[in-house]
Short mmCIF file of N, CA and C and ligand atoms in Angstrom, two decimals:
data_model
loop_
_atom_site.label_atom_id
_atom_site.label_comp_id
_atom_site.label_asym_id
_atom_site.label_seq_id
_atom_site.Cartn_x
_atom_site.Cartn_y
_atom_site.Cartn_z
N UNK A 1 -78.10 -209.94 -215.53
CA UNK A 1 -77.37 -211.54 -215.05
C UNK A 1 -76.29 -211.62 -216.29
N UNK A 2 -75.25 -211.31 -215.60
CA UNK A 2 -73.75 -211.71 -215.67
C UNK A 2 -74.14 -213.04 -216.80
N UNK A 3 -73.20 -213.02 -218.03
CA UNK A 3 -73.56 -213.91 -218.79
C UNK A 3 -71.30 -214.58 -218.88
N UNK A 4 -71.47 -214.08 -217.52
CA UNK A 4 -69.56 -215.26 -217.61
C UNK A 4 -69.74 -216.66 -216.51
N UNK A 5 -68.98 -217.70 -217.09
CA UNK A 5 -68.98 -218.88 -216.48
C UNK A 5 -67.09 -219.01 -216.02
N UNK A 6 -67.34 -219.03 -215.08
CA UNK A 6 -66.19 -219.99 -214.43
C UNK A 6 -66.03 -220.93 -214.65
N UNK A 7 -64.71 -221.35 -215.06
CA UNK A 7 -64.42 -222.74 -215.39
C UNK A 7 -62.62 -223.43 -214.63
N UNK A 8 -63.33 -223.68 -213.16
CA UNK A 8 -62.68 -223.90 -211.65
C UNK A 8 -61.95 -225.35 -212.34
N UNK A 9 -60.42 -225.28 -212.32
CA UNK A 9 -59.99 -226.58 -212.04
C UNK A 9 -58.72 -226.88 -211.22
N UNK A 10 -58.73 -227.94 -210.14
CA UNK A 10 -58.22 -228.16 -209.21
C UNK A 10 -56.67 -228.74 -209.77
N UNK A 11 -56.22 -229.28 -208.14
CA UNK A 11 -55.10 -229.41 -208.54
C UNK A 11 -54.49 -230.69 -209.38
N UNK A 12 -52.92 -230.50 -210.00
CA UNK A 12 -52.41 -231.81 -210.82
C UNK A 12 -53.13 -231.10 -212.52
N UNK A 13 -54.19 -230.57 -212.60
CA UNK A 13 -54.68 -231.22 -213.94
C UNK A 13 -54.30 -229.64 -214.81
N UNK A 14 -53.19 -229.25 -213.72
CA UNK A 14 -52.15 -228.54 -215.33
C UNK A 14 -51.36 -228.79 -216.24
N UNK A 15 -51.16 -230.75 -215.66
CA UNK A 15 -50.52 -231.59 -216.22
C UNK A 15 -51.03 -232.00 -217.65
N UNK A 16 -52.91 -231.64 -217.68
CA UNK A 16 -53.10 -232.46 -218.73
C UNK A 16 -52.96 -232.10 -220.11
N UNK A 17 -52.41 -233.52 -220.43
CA UNK A 17 -52.13 -233.53 -221.97
C UNK A 17 -50.74 -233.95 -221.86
N UNK A 18 -49.70 -233.37 -220.96
CA UNK A 18 -48.23 -233.86 -220.59
C UNK A 18 -48.08 -235.45 -220.00
N UNK A 19 -48.87 -236.21 -219.04
CA UNK A 19 -48.65 -236.91 -218.03
C UNK A 19 -49.85 -237.79 -218.15
N UNK A 20 -49.70 -239.37 -217.77
CA UNK A 20 -50.79 -240.15 -218.22
C UNK A 20 -51.93 -240.03 -218.99
N UNK A 21 -52.03 -239.78 -220.16
CA UNK A 21 -52.84 -239.41 -220.84
C UNK A 21 -53.67 -240.82 -221.49
N UNK A 22 -53.40 -241.97 -220.91
CA UNK A 22 -53.92 -243.10 -220.95
C UNK A 22 -55.66 -242.72 -219.64
N UNK A 23 -55.69 -242.19 -219.37
CA UNK A 23 -56.07 -241.85 -218.02
C UNK A 23 -57.06 -240.73 -218.39
N UNK A 24 -55.88 -239.57 -218.91
CA UNK A 24 -56.24 -238.16 -219.41
C UNK A 24 -56.42 -237.60 -220.54
N UNK A 25 -56.09 -238.21 -221.31
CA UNK A 25 -56.05 -238.19 -222.36
C UNK A 25 -54.93 -236.86 -223.12
N UNK A 26 -55.36 -236.95 -224.03
CA UNK A 26 -54.08 -235.79 -225.06
C UNK A 26 -54.24 -234.42 -224.77
N UNK A 27 -55.43 -234.02 -224.30
CA UNK A 27 -55.71 -232.26 -224.28
C UNK A 27 -55.15 -231.54 -222.93
N UNK A 28 -54.19 -230.26 -224.19
CA UNK A 28 -53.74 -229.89 -222.76
C UNK A 28 -55.05 -228.32 -222.22
N UNK A 29 -55.32 -228.39 -220.29
CA UNK A 29 -55.85 -227.11 -220.02
C UNK A 29 -56.24 -225.95 -221.61
N UNK A 30 -54.97 -225.47 -221.97
CA UNK A 30 -55.21 -224.66 -223.24
C UNK A 30 -55.68 -225.32 -224.54
N UNK A 31 -56.30 -226.08 -224.38
CA UNK A 31 -56.91 -226.82 -225.80
C UNK A 31 -58.43 -227.05 -225.19
N UNK A 32 -58.54 -227.19 -223.71
CA UNK A 32 -60.09 -226.99 -223.00
C UNK A 32 -60.62 -225.80 -223.44
N UNK A 33 -59.41 -224.52 -223.12
CA UNK A 33 -60.07 -223.61 -222.78
C UNK A 33 -60.57 -223.08 -224.44
N UNK A 34 -59.84 -223.01 -225.26
CA UNK A 34 -60.04 -223.00 -226.83
C UNK A 34 -61.36 -223.47 -226.55
N UNK A 35 -61.62 -224.68 -226.73
CA UNK A 35 -63.12 -225.32 -227.02
C UNK A 35 -63.97 -225.05 -226.41
N UNK A 36 -63.96 -224.54 -225.20
CA UNK A 36 -64.57 -224.06 -224.42
C UNK A 36 -65.28 -222.36 -224.74
N UNK A 37 -64.24 -221.50 -225.37
CA UNK A 37 -64.30 -220.37 -225.73
C UNK A 37 -65.14 -220.18 -226.94
N UNK A 38 -64.73 -221.57 -227.66
CA UNK A 38 -65.38 -221.51 -229.14
C UNK A 38 -67.22 -221.90 -229.15
N UNK A 39 -67.15 -222.55 -228.36
CA UNK A 39 -68.72 -223.15 -227.63
C UNK A 39 -69.20 -221.80 -226.65
N UNK A 40 -68.62 -221.21 -225.95
CA UNK A 40 -69.04 -220.18 -225.39
C UNK A 40 -69.20 -219.72 -226.33
N UNK A 41 -68.51 -218.52 -227.55
CA UNK A 41 -69.54 -217.78 -227.97
C UNK A 41 -71.00 -217.86 -229.13
N UNK A 42 -70.57 -219.21 -229.26
CA UNK A 42 -71.93 -220.09 -229.56
C UNK A 42 -72.64 -220.13 -228.99
N UNK A 43 -72.89 -219.83 -227.49
CA UNK A 43 -74.04 -220.53 -226.55
C UNK A 43 -74.41 -218.60 -226.22
N UNK A 44 -73.68 -217.62 -226.54
CA UNK A 44 -73.91 -215.99 -225.75
C UNK A 44 -72.72 -216.11 -224.71
N UNK A 45 -72.18 -216.68 -223.77
CA UNK A 45 -71.45 -217.03 -222.65
C UNK A 45 -69.51 -216.26 -223.11
N UNK A 46 -69.33 -215.77 -221.72
CA UNK A 46 -67.99 -215.58 -222.26
C UNK A 46 -67.71 -216.25 -220.71
N UNK A 47 -66.26 -217.30 -220.61
CA UNK A 47 -65.91 -217.95 -219.77
C UNK A 47 -64.03 -217.18 -219.96
N UNK A 48 -63.97 -217.55 -217.66
CA UNK A 48 -62.83 -217.68 -216.90
C UNK A 48 -62.15 -219.07 -216.91
N UNK A 49 -61.28 -219.17 -217.70
CA UNK A 49 -60.76 -220.88 -217.24
C UNK A 49 -60.18 -220.62 -216.24
N UNK A 50 -59.44 -221.09 -215.18
CA UNK A 50 -58.98 -221.59 -214.20
C UNK A 50 -58.08 -222.58 -213.38
N UNK A 51 -56.81 -222.78 -213.34
CA UNK A 51 -56.44 -223.73 -212.22
C UNK A 51 -55.84 -223.04 -211.18
N UNK A 52 -56.02 -223.77 -210.01
CA UNK A 52 -54.61 -224.05 -208.89
C UNK A 52 -54.97 -225.23 -208.59
N UNK A 53 -53.57 -225.75 -207.86
CA UNK A 53 -52.52 -226.43 -206.66
C UNK A 53 -53.14 -226.73 -205.37
N UNK A 54 -54.36 -224.73 -205.02
CA UNK A 54 -54.45 -224.90 -203.98
C UNK A 54 -55.37 -224.42 -203.31
N UNK A 55 -56.18 -225.03 -202.49
CA UNK A 55 -57.59 -224.96 -202.22
C UNK A 55 -57.86 -223.72 -201.79
N UNK A 56 -57.68 -223.16 -201.09
CA UNK A 56 -57.64 -221.70 -200.95
C UNK A 56 -57.90 -220.44 -201.96
N UNK A 57 -56.96 -220.40 -202.60
CA UNK A 57 -57.32 -219.80 -204.54
C UNK A 57 -58.25 -221.06 -205.24
N UNK A 58 -58.78 -221.67 -204.88
CA UNK A 58 -59.82 -222.01 -205.34
C UNK A 58 -61.05 -221.45 -205.07
N UNK A 59 -61.66 -221.37 -203.35
CA UNK A 59 -62.47 -221.10 -202.59
C UNK A 59 -62.43 -219.78 -203.29
N UNK A 60 -61.20 -218.56 -203.57
CA UNK A 60 -61.19 -217.09 -203.20
C UNK A 60 -62.04 -217.21 -204.60
N UNK A 61 -61.87 -217.75 -205.66
CA UNK A 61 -62.71 -218.13 -207.04
C UNK A 61 -63.74 -218.22 -206.79
N UNK A 62 -64.52 -218.97 -206.28
CA UNK A 62 -65.41 -219.09 -205.68
C UNK A 62 -65.98 -217.86 -205.39
N UNK A 63 -65.73 -217.63 -204.98
CA UNK A 63 -66.39 -216.29 -203.65
C UNK A 63 -66.56 -215.34 -205.19
N UNK A 64 -65.33 -215.09 -205.50
CA UNK A 64 -65.36 -213.46 -206.78
C UNK A 64 -66.50 -214.03 -207.78
N UNK A 65 -66.76 -215.55 -208.14
CA UNK A 65 -67.81 -215.89 -208.97
C UNK A 65 -69.24 -215.76 -208.04
N UNK A 66 -68.96 -215.54 -207.20
CA UNK A 66 -71.15 -215.35 -206.57
C UNK A 66 -71.50 -213.71 -207.11
N UNK A 67 -70.09 -212.44 -207.48
CA UNK A 67 -70.50 -211.13 -208.10
C UNK A 67 -70.64 -211.23 -208.98
N UNK A 68 -69.43 -212.37 -209.66
CA UNK A 68 -69.09 -211.69 -211.20
C UNK A 68 -69.91 -212.80 -212.03
N UNK A 69 -70.47 -214.24 -211.67
CA UNK A 69 -70.67 -215.17 -212.68
C UNK A 69 -71.90 -215.80 -212.44
N UNK A 70 -72.48 -216.16 -213.77
CA UNK A 70 -74.02 -216.84 -213.59
C UNK A 70 -73.88 -218.30 -213.27
N UNK A 71 -72.79 -219.20 -213.54
CA UNK A 71 -72.34 -220.14 -213.09
C UNK A 71 -71.05 -220.74 -213.05
N UNK A 72 -70.89 -221.70 -212.61
CA UNK A 72 -69.15 -222.68 -212.64
C UNK A 72 -69.45 -224.14 -213.18
N UNK A 73 -68.27 -224.25 -213.73
CA UNK A 73 -68.70 -225.28 -214.52
C UNK A 73 -66.94 -225.94 -213.49
N UNK A 74 -66.67 -226.69 -212.79
CA UNK A 74 -65.35 -227.16 -211.98
C UNK A 74 -65.30 -228.42 -211.64
N UNK A 75 -63.91 -228.55 -212.14
CA UNK A 75 -63.89 -230.07 -211.93
C UNK A 75 -62.15 -229.41 -210.92
N UNK A 76 -62.57 -230.29 -209.15
CA UNK A 76 -62.14 -229.69 -208.19
C UNK A 76 -60.92 -230.94 -207.94
N UNK A 77 -60.87 -231.43 -208.87
CA UNK A 77 -59.44 -232.56 -208.88
C UNK A 77 -59.70 -233.35 -207.57
N UNK A 78 -58.56 -233.93 -207.05
CA UNK A 78 -58.41 -235.07 -205.84
C UNK A 78 -59.52 -234.32 -204.38
N UNK A 79 -59.79 -232.61 -204.78
CA UNK A 79 -60.52 -231.93 -203.20
C UNK A 79 -61.85 -232.48 -203.64
N UNK A 80 -62.29 -232.72 -204.12
CA UNK A 80 -63.72 -233.58 -204.70
C UNK A 80 -64.00 -234.40 -203.44
N UNK A 81 -62.47 -235.46 -203.43
CA UNK A 81 -63.15 -236.47 -202.67
C UNK A 81 -62.70 -236.33 -200.75
N UNK A 82 -62.35 -234.87 -200.74
CA UNK A 82 -62.20 -234.36 -199.58
C UNK A 82 -61.99 -232.91 -198.81
N UNK A 83 -62.55 -231.92 -199.73
CA UNK A 83 -62.65 -230.76 -199.13
C UNK A 83 -63.96 -230.16 -198.43
N UNK A 84 -64.38 -230.19 -197.66
CA UNK A 84 -65.80 -229.79 -196.89
C UNK A 84 -65.97 -228.11 -197.46
N UNK A 85 -64.78 -227.45 -197.37
CA UNK A 85 -64.98 -225.78 -197.72
C UNK A 85 -64.85 -225.50 -198.81
N UNK A 86 -64.64 -226.37 -200.42
CA UNK A 86 -64.97 -225.99 -201.13
C UNK A 86 -66.66 -226.01 -201.56
N UNK A 87 -67.21 -227.73 -200.28
CA UNK A 87 -68.87 -227.35 -200.75
C UNK A 87 -68.85 -226.62 -199.93
N UNK A 88 -68.31 -225.70 -198.79
CA UNK A 88 -69.26 -224.40 -198.21
C UNK A 88 -69.32 -223.34 -199.34
N UNK A 89 -67.44 -223.89 -199.78
CA UNK A 89 -68.16 -222.06 -200.89
C UNK A 89 -68.73 -222.24 -201.76
N UNK A 90 -68.90 -223.38 -202.13
CA UNK A 90 -70.03 -223.62 -203.45
C UNK A 90 -71.64 -223.31 -203.27
N UNK A 91 -71.60 -223.87 -201.80
CA UNK A 91 -72.87 -223.66 -201.26
C UNK A 91 -73.50 -221.89 -200.75
N UNK A 92 -72.14 -221.43 -200.85
CA UNK A 92 -72.21 -220.04 -200.75
C UNK A 92 -72.59 -218.86 -202.11
N UNK A 93 -72.82 -219.70 -203.25
CA UNK A 93 -72.98 -219.28 -204.82
C UNK A 93 -74.62 -220.06 -205.17
N UNK A 94 -74.83 -219.01 -205.49
CA UNK A 94 -76.44 -218.92 -206.26
C UNK A 94 -76.64 -219.49 -207.27
N UNK A 95 -75.53 -219.36 -208.09
CA UNK A 95 -75.55 -219.63 -210.18
C UNK A 95 -75.61 -221.34 -210.17
N UNK A 96 -75.34 -221.74 -211.53
CA UNK A 96 -75.62 -223.23 -211.47
C UNK A 96 -74.24 -223.44 -211.67
N UNK A 97 -74.28 -225.00 -210.53
CA UNK A 97 -72.96 -225.64 -210.60
C UNK A 97 -72.77 -226.91 -211.19
N UNK A 98 -71.80 -226.99 -212.11
CA UNK A 98 -71.95 -228.77 -212.91
C UNK A 98 -70.63 -229.12 -212.54
N UNK A 99 -70.49 -230.25 -212.11
CA UNK A 99 -69.08 -230.68 -211.09
C UNK A 99 -68.52 -231.60 -212.62
N UNK A 100 -67.19 -231.28 -213.17
CA UNK A 100 -66.86 -232.84 -214.22
C UNK A 100 -66.24 -233.61 -214.26
N UNK A 101 -65.43 -234.44 -214.16
CA UNK A 101 -64.36 -234.97 -213.93
C UNK A 101 -64.16 -236.14 -215.13
N UNK A 102 -63.30 -235.98 -215.66
CA UNK A 102 -62.08 -236.42 -217.17
C UNK A 102 -62.54 -237.46 -217.05
N UNK A 103 -62.09 -238.36 -215.89
CA UNK A 103 -61.80 -239.69 -215.63
C UNK A 103 -63.56 -240.35 -215.16
N UNK A 104 -63.96 -241.54 -215.09
CA UNK A 104 -65.31 -242.02 -214.87
C UNK A 104 -64.53 -242.92 -213.37
N UNK A 105 -64.78 -241.70 -212.07
CA UNK A 105 -64.63 -241.88 -210.98
C UNK A 105 -65.13 -243.40 -210.37
N UNK A 106 -66.29 -243.41 -210.99
CA UNK A 106 -66.56 -244.50 -210.20
C UNK A 106 -66.06 -245.96 -211.21
N UNK A 107 -65.00 -245.89 -212.14
CA UNK A 107 -64.60 -246.94 -211.96
C UNK A 107 -63.05 -246.93 -211.61
N UNK A 108 -63.20 -246.52 -210.82
CA UNK A 108 -61.63 -246.01 -209.96
C UNK A 108 -61.62 -246.30 -209.12
N UNK A 109 -60.46 -246.35 -208.32
CA UNK A 109 -60.87 -247.23 -206.50
C UNK A 109 -61.72 -246.51 -205.86
N UNK A 110 -62.23 -247.04 -204.33
CA UNK A 110 -63.36 -246.77 -203.90
C UNK A 110 -63.39 -244.86 -203.11
N UNK A 111 -62.23 -244.59 -203.23
CA UNK A 111 -61.84 -243.13 -202.70
C UNK A 111 -62.42 -242.24 -203.21
N UNK A 112 -62.52 -242.67 -204.55
CA UNK A 112 -62.86 -241.45 -205.68
C UNK A 112 -64.15 -241.50 -205.71
N UNK A 113 -65.61 -242.81 -205.36
CA UNK A 113 -66.66 -242.54 -205.79
C UNK A 113 -67.28 -241.72 -204.80
N UNK A 114 -66.68 -240.97 -203.55
CA UNK A 114 -67.24 -239.82 -202.80
C UNK A 114 -66.55 -238.58 -203.41
N UNK A 115 -67.31 -237.54 -202.93
CA UNK A 115 -67.85 -236.49 -203.52
C UNK A 115 -68.61 -235.23 -202.58
N UNK A 116 -67.84 -234.23 -202.36
CA UNK A 116 -67.73 -233.22 -201.57
C UNK A 116 -68.58 -232.30 -202.40
N UNK A 117 -68.27 -232.64 -203.25
CA UNK A 117 -69.13 -230.58 -204.24
C UNK A 117 -69.86 -231.40 -205.46
N UNK A 118 -70.57 -233.11 -204.91
CA UNK A 118 -71.89 -233.46 -205.45
C UNK A 118 -73.15 -233.04 -204.79
N UNK A 119 -71.99 -232.68 -203.42
CA UNK A 119 -73.50 -232.34 -202.90
C UNK A 119 -74.03 -231.04 -202.49
N UNK A 120 -73.57 -230.03 -203.18
CA UNK A 120 -74.11 -229.09 -203.61
C UNK A 120 -74.28 -228.46 -205.69
N UNK A 121 -74.01 -229.74 -206.77
CA UNK A 121 -73.98 -229.70 -207.70
C UNK A 121 -75.05 -229.73 -208.19
N UNK A 122 -75.43 -229.21 -209.46
CA UNK A 122 -76.74 -229.10 -209.93
C UNK A 122 -76.28 -230.74 -211.03
N UNK A 123 -75.11 -230.61 -211.61
CA UNK A 123 -75.42 -232.18 -212.52
C UNK A 123 -73.70 -232.51 -212.60
N UNK A 124 -73.64 -233.66 -212.70
CA UNK A 124 -71.79 -234.14 -212.99
C UNK A 124 -71.95 -234.80 -214.07
N UNK A 125 -70.81 -234.70 -214.11
CA UNK A 125 -70.32 -235.65 -215.59
C UNK A 125 -68.96 -235.63 -215.89
N UNK A 126 -68.71 -237.92 -215.94
CA UNK A 126 -68.36 -237.66 -215.39
C UNK A 126 -67.85 -239.17 -216.86
N UNK A 127 -66.24 -239.54 -217.06
CA UNK A 127 -65.81 -239.90 -217.72
C UNK A 127 -66.20 -239.75 -219.30
N UNK A 128 -66.03 -239.04 -219.72
CA UNK A 128 -66.44 -238.33 -221.21
C UNK A 128 -65.60 -237.37 -221.56
N UNK A 129 -63.92 -238.02 -220.86
CA UNK A 129 -62.95 -236.67 -221.34
C UNK A 129 -63.01 -235.75 -220.91
N UNK A 130 -62.45 -234.63 -221.49
CA UNK A 130 -62.09 -232.97 -222.16
C UNK A 130 -63.67 -232.85 -222.60
N UNK A 131 -64.30 -233.77 -223.36
CA UNK A 131 -65.53 -233.11 -223.81
C UNK A 131 -67.12 -233.15 -222.92
N UNK A 132 -66.68 -233.60 -221.55
CA UNK A 132 -67.11 -232.98 -220.57
C UNK A 132 -67.25 -231.65 -219.92
N UNK A 133 -66.14 -231.04 -220.08
CA UNK A 133 -66.30 -229.37 -220.03
C UNK A 133 -67.07 -228.65 -220.92
N UNK A 134 -67.58 -229.03 -222.51
CA UNK A 134 -68.03 -229.22 -223.01
C UNK A 134 -69.61 -229.11 -222.62
N UNK A 135 -70.20 -230.65 -221.96
CA UNK A 135 -71.73 -230.55 -221.44
C UNK A 135 -71.91 -230.25 -220.70
N UNK A 136 -70.48 -230.05 -219.72
CA UNK A 136 -70.99 -228.71 -218.52
C UNK A 136 -71.83 -227.70 -218.54
N UNK A 137 -70.46 -226.55 -219.65
CA UNK A 137 -71.31 -225.48 -220.10
C UNK A 137 -72.32 -225.38 -220.78
N UNK A 138 -72.50 -226.10 -221.85
CA UNK A 138 -74.16 -226.19 -222.43
C UNK A 138 -75.72 -226.54 -220.96
N UNK A 139 -74.34 -227.13 -220.07
CA UNK A 139 -76.11 -227.38 -219.45
C UNK A 139 -76.12 -226.07 -218.62
N UNK A 140 -74.98 -224.94 -217.86
CA UNK A 140 -74.73 -224.14 -217.72
C UNK A 140 -75.67 -222.47 -218.42
N UNK A 141 -75.31 -222.87 -219.80
CA UNK A 141 -76.36 -222.04 -220.58
C UNK A 141 -77.83 -222.26 -220.35
N UNK A 142 -77.89 -223.74 -220.10
CA UNK A 142 -79.47 -223.77 -219.95
C UNK A 142 -80.15 -223.48 -218.70
N UNK A 143 -79.41 -223.85 -217.99
CA UNK A 143 -79.92 -223.20 -216.10
C UNK A 143 -80.14 -222.40 -215.96
N UNK A 144 -78.59 -221.40 -216.52
CA UNK A 144 -78.80 -219.79 -216.51
C UNK A 144 -79.95 -219.41 -217.43
N UNK A 145 -80.09 -219.86 -218.38
CA UNK A 145 -81.56 -219.57 -219.74
C UNK A 145 -82.84 -219.86 -218.33
N UNK A 146 -82.76 -220.80 -217.90
CA UNK A 146 -83.76 -221.39 -217.06
C UNK A 146 -84.22 -219.86 -216.13
N UNK A 147 -83.15 -219.48 -215.07
CA UNK A 147 -83.28 -218.57 -213.62
C UNK A 147 -83.51 -217.57 -214.60
N UNK A 148 -83.30 -217.19 -215.73
CA UNK A 148 -83.28 -215.72 -215.69
C UNK A 148 -84.78 -215.73 -216.60
N UNK A 149 -85.52 -216.58 -216.99
CA UNK A 149 -87.18 -216.53 -218.00
C UNK A 149 -87.58 -216.59 -216.75
O1 CA2 B 201 -61.16 -237.57 -213.54
C1 CA2 B 201 -61.00 -235.99 -212.62
O2 CA2 B 201 -61.34 -235.47 -213.98
C2 CA2 B 201 -60.46 -236.02 -211.67
O3 CA2 B 201 -60.86 -235.09 -211.36
C3 CA2 B 201 -58.97 -235.97 -211.74
C4 CA2 B 201 -58.62 -236.26 -210.23
C5 CA2 B 201 -58.61 -237.09 -209.77
O4 CA2 B 201 -57.87 -237.16 -208.12
C6 CA2 B 201 -59.63 -237.24 -209.34
O5 CA2 B 201 -60.62 -238.11 -208.34
C7 CA2 B 201 -60.59 -237.62 -210.81
C8 CA2 B 201 -56.81 -235.81 -210.79
C9 CA2 B 201 -55.88 -234.42 -212.03
C10 CA2 B 201 -55.02 -235.23 -212.03
O6 CA2 B 201 -54.55 -234.74 -213.46
C11 CA2 B 201 -53.07 -235.30 -213.78
C12 CA2 B 201 -52.88 -235.15 -214.76
C13 CA2 B 201 -52.59 -235.21 -215.78
C14 CA2 B 201 -51.15 -236.10 -215.26
C15 CA2 B 201 -51.22 -236.09 -213.43
C16 CA2 B 201 -52.25 -235.62 -213.02
#
């Protein structure tokens, strides 16, 4: 079985660390990638961190993960609250799926309280800042190891 984990990021997350640090912190996506790569090495995993502002691109990566990856950590950004298409793509993926939100979406506007992706996710992490990605990766490692056993 593959030891590759996709870490997928949706719209506007390319701006991390550059705007709205009071909500999303000071770390950039490159910092998150470096933190996750270090942790992945410890866990015996490989990572592929990707970001797109386009729903179809994210769906294509989820399809790619079906043959390549043992798990997906996904922060779908605002698509979390709108995208049945991303949910459908994740439903066709057989490995572990962990949904991550940097902010605590439940403390924010009510339109952020509903997630289509949560209908598929094996776990949801919200409000732990960018550390949430590492928690997500640890959980994927555990679920993938259990699936192998
Ligand atoms: O808390 C999260 O991680 C979110 O997924 C972030 C999304 C938001 O729509 C979700 O409700 C919760 C927004 C990502 C925007 O990222 C930015 C980062 C820096 C500056 C501007 C936007």
